[in-house]
Structure formats: C-alpha cells, structure tokens
mmCIF file of C-alpha atoms in Angstrom:
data_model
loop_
_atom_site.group_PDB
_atom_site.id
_atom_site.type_symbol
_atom_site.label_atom_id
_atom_site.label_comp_id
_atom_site.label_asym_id
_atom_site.label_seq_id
_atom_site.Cartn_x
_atom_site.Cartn_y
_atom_site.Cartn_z
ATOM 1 C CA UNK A 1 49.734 -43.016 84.089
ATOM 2 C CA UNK A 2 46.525 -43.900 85.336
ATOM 3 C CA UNK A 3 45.400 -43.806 88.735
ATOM 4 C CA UNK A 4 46.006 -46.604 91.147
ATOM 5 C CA UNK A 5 42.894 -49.092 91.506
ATOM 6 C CA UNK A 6 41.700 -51.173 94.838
ATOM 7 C CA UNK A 7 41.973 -54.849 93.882
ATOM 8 C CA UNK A 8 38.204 -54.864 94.588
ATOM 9 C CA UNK A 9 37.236 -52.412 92.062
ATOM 10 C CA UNK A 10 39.989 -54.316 89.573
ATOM 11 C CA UNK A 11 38.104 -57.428 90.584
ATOM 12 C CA UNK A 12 34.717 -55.744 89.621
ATOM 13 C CA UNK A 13 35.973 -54.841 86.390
ATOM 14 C CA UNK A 14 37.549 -57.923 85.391
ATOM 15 C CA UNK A 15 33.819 -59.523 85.765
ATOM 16 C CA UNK A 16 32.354 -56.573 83.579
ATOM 17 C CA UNK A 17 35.210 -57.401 80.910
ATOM 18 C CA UNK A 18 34.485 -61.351 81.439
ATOM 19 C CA UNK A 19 30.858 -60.752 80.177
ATOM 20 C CA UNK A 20 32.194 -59.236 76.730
ATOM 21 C CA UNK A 21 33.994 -62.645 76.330
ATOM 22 C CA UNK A 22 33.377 -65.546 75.070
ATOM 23 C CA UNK A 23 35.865 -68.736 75.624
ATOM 24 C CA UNK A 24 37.852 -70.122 72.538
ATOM 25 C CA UNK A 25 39.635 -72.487 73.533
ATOM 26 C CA UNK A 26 42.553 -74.056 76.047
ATOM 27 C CA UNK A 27 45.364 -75.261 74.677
ATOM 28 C CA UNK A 28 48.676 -76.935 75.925
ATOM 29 C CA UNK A 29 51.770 -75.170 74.670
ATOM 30 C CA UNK A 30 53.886 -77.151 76.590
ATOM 31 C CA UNK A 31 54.204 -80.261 78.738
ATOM 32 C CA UNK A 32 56.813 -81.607 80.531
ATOM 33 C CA UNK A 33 57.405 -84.090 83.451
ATOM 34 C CA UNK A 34 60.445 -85.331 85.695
ATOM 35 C CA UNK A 35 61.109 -88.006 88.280
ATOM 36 C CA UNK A 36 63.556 -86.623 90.592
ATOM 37 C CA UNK A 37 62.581 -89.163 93.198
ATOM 38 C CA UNK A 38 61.099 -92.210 92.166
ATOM 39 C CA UNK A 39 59.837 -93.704 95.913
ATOM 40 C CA UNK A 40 58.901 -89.962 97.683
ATOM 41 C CA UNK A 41 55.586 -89.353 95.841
ATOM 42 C CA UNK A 42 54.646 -93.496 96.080
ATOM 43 C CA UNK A 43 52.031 -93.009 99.256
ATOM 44 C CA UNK A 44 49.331 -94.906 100.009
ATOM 45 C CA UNK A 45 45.881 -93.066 99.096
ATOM 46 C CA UNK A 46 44.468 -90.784 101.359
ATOM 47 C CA UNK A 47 48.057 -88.917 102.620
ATOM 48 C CA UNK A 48 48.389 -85.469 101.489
ATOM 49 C CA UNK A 49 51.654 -85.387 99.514
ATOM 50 C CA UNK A 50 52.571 -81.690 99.587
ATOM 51 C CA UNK A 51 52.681 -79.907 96.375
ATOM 52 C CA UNK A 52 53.661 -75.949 95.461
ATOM 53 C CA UNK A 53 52.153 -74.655 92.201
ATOM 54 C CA UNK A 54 53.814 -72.000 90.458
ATOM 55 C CA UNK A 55 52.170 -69.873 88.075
ATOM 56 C CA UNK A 56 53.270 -67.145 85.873
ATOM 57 C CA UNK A 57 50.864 -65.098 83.923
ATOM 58 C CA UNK A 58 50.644 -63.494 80.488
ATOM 59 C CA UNK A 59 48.244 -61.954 78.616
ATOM 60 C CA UNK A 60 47.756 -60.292 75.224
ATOM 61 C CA UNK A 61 44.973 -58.560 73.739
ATOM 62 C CA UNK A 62 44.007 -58.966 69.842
ATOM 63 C CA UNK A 63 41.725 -58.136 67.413
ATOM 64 C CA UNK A 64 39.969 -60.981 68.240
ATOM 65 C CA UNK A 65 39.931 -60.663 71.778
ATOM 66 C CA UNK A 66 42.310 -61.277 74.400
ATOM 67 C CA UNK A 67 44.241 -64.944 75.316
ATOM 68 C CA UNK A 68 46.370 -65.537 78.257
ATOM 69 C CA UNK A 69 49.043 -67.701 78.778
ATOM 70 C CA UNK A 70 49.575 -69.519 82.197
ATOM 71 C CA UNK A 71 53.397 -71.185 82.738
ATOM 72 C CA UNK A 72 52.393 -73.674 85.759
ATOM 73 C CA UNK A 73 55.711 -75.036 88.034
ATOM 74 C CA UNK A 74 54.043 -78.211 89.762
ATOM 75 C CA UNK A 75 56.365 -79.338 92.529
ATOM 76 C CA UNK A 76 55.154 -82.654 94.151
ATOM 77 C CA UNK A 77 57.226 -83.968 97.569
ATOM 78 C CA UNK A 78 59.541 -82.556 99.187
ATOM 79 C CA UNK A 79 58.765 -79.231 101.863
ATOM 80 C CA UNK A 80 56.240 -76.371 101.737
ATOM 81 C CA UNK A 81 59.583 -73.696 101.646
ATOM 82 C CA UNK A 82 61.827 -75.606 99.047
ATOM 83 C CA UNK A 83 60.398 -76.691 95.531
ATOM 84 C CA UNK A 84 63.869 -78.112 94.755
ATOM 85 C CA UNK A 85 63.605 -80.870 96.726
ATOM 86 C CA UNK A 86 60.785 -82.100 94.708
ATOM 87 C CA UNK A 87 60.563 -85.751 94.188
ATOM 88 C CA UNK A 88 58.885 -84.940 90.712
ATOM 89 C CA UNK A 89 58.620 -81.659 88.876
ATOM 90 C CA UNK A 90 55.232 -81.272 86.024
ATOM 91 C CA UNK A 91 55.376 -77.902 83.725
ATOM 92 C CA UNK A 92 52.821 -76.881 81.247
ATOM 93 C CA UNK A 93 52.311 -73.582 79.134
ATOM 94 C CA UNK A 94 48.389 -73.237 78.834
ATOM 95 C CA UNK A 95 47.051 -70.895 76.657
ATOM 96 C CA UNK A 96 43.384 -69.783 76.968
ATOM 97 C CA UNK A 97 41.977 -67.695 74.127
ATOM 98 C CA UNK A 98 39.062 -65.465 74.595
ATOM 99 C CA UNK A 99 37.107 -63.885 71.979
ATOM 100 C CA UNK A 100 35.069 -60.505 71.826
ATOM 101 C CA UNK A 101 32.555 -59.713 69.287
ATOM 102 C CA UNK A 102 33.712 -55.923 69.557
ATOM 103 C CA UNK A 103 37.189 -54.848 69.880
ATOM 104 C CA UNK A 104 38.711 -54.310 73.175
ATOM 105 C CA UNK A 105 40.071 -51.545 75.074
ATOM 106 C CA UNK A 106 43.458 -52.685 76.258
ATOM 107 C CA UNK A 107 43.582 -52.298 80.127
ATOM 108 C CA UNK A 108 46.510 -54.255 81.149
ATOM 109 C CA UNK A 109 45.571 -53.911 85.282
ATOM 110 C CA UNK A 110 42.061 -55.098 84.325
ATOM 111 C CA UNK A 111 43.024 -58.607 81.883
ATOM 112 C CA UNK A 112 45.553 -59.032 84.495
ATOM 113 C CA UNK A 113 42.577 -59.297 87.384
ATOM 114 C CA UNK A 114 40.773 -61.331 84.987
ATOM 115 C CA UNK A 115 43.627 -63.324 84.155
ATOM 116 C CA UNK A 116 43.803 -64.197 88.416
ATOM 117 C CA UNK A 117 40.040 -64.644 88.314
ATOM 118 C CA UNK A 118 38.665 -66.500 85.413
ATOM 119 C CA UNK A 119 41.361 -67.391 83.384
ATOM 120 C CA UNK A 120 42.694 -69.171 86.185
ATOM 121 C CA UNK A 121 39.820 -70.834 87.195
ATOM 122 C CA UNK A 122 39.017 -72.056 83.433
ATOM 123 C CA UNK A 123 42.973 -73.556 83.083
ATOM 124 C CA UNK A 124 43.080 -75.458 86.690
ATOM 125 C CA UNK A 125 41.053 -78.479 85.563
ATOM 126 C CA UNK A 126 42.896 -78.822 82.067
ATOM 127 C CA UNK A 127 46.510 -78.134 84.985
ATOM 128 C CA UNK A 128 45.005 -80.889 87.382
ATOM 129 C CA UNK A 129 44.467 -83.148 84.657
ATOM 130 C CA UNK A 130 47.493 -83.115 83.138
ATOM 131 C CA UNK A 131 49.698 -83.395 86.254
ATOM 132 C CA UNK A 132 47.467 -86.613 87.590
ATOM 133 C CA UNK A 133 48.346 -88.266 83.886
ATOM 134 C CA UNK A 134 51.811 -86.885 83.534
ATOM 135 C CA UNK A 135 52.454 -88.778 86.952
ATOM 136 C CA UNK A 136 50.590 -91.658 85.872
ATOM 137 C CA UNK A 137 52.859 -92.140 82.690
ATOM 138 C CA UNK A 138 55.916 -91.545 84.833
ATOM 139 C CA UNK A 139 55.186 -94.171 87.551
ATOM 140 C CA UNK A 140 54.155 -92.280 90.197
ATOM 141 C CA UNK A 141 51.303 -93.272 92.403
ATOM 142 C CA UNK A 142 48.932 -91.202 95.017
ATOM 143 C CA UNK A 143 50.080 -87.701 94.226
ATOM 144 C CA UNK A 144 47.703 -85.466 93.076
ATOM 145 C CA UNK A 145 46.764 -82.074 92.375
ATOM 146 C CA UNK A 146 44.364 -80.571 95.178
ATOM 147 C CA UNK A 147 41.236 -78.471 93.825
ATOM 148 C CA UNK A 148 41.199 -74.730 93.078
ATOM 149 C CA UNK A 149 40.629 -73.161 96.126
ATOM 150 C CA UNK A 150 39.409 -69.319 95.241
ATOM 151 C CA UNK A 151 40.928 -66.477 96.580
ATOM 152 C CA UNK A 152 39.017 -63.395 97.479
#
C-alpha cells in the first residue's frame, strides 16, 4: 500500500495527469425527473429555491485513457438537512471520457482528485443544463441550478 498523500499534493498531481488528457466527450447515461410537489418550486424569479446536489463518483482507466462517471441527486425545495422533502427530484449518469495519447499509469487516489477537480468542473454545465430543461418539461418554474462554486 502506498503511502498516504496531502490532498494538496493529490491536487497537484491530478493537474499534471489533466495535461496528458485530452477531452472526448460528455455523455448522458441517464436522465430522469419527478414532480413530488407541483406548487413548492413555482417562485417568482429572483428567490433562491434551495437545492442539495448529490454526486457520486466513478472512474475507470482504459487503454484509451481514463472516463469517469458522475451519478448527480438534484433535490430542488424542501430544507438544506432533508432531500426527501423535495418538491422535485432530477438524476443524471454523466459520463466524461478522456483520452491519452500514451497509456496511463493507474493511480486510483490521483483520477479520483482529478475526478473532484476537472471532471467535475467539465460535467456541471452539461448537470445545470439538464436540470433547468428537465424542470422546464415538467412544469416547474424559477428553480434553478446555482453555478459551480470551486472548492479549494
């Protein structure tokens, strides 16, 4: 077993591994969308409705390179400390498929840093999108998806 690693020298590794990459592609695996509440999300524009994003990260490495796959839990409504009193649920599998033009190393810590950093950060907009239409289609007015805000 390796030694442990600080999250900052993870961090600093996931951008040396990001520069051996080059991005595919980002694809939906899934998407699915529920009304649990049809009135709680309907707010005028402006009000914050609160969300809480779940995500749940995967990654496997190939000869081709390395592709991650995000499960995202969008609850919208409802409070900060309960999910399941979410006036409307969104879920999406989104894969994101990197390529390398050399194979890779497999370093699980390191994709998984990467896979926090980058990966994330390529799959929010595609995440956003999709939970601002997916609400659309469903009825739902004035709830949306905030920005990425970066951690770190």
């Amino acid at each position: 077993m390796s030694e442990t690693r600080s999250d900052e020298e993870l961090f600093e590794q996931a951008d040396e591994l990001i520069r051996q990459l080059e991005l595919v592609s980002v694809t939906f695996d899934r998407a699915a969308g529920e009304i649990r509440n049809r009135s709680a999300p309907d707010i005028p524009s402006g009000q914050d409705v609160p969300t809480h994003v779940t995500l749940m990260l995967a990654h496997r490495f190939d000869e081709e390179g390395l592709t991650f796959k995000h499960d995202a839990k969008v609850a919208i409504g409802g409070s900060d400390e309960d999910a399941d009193d979410a006036a409307a649920i969104v879920e999406a599998s989104i894969v994101v498929q990197f390529r390398a033009e050399s194979p890779l190393v497999p370093d699980h810590e390191r994709a998984l840093a990467l896979g926090q950093t980058h990966s994330h950060r390529v799959m929010y907009p595609y995440l956003r999108e999709l939970v601002q239409s997916m609400l659309a289609r469903l009825g739902v007015s004035g709830a949306t998806l905030g920005l990425f805000k970066a951690v770190g």
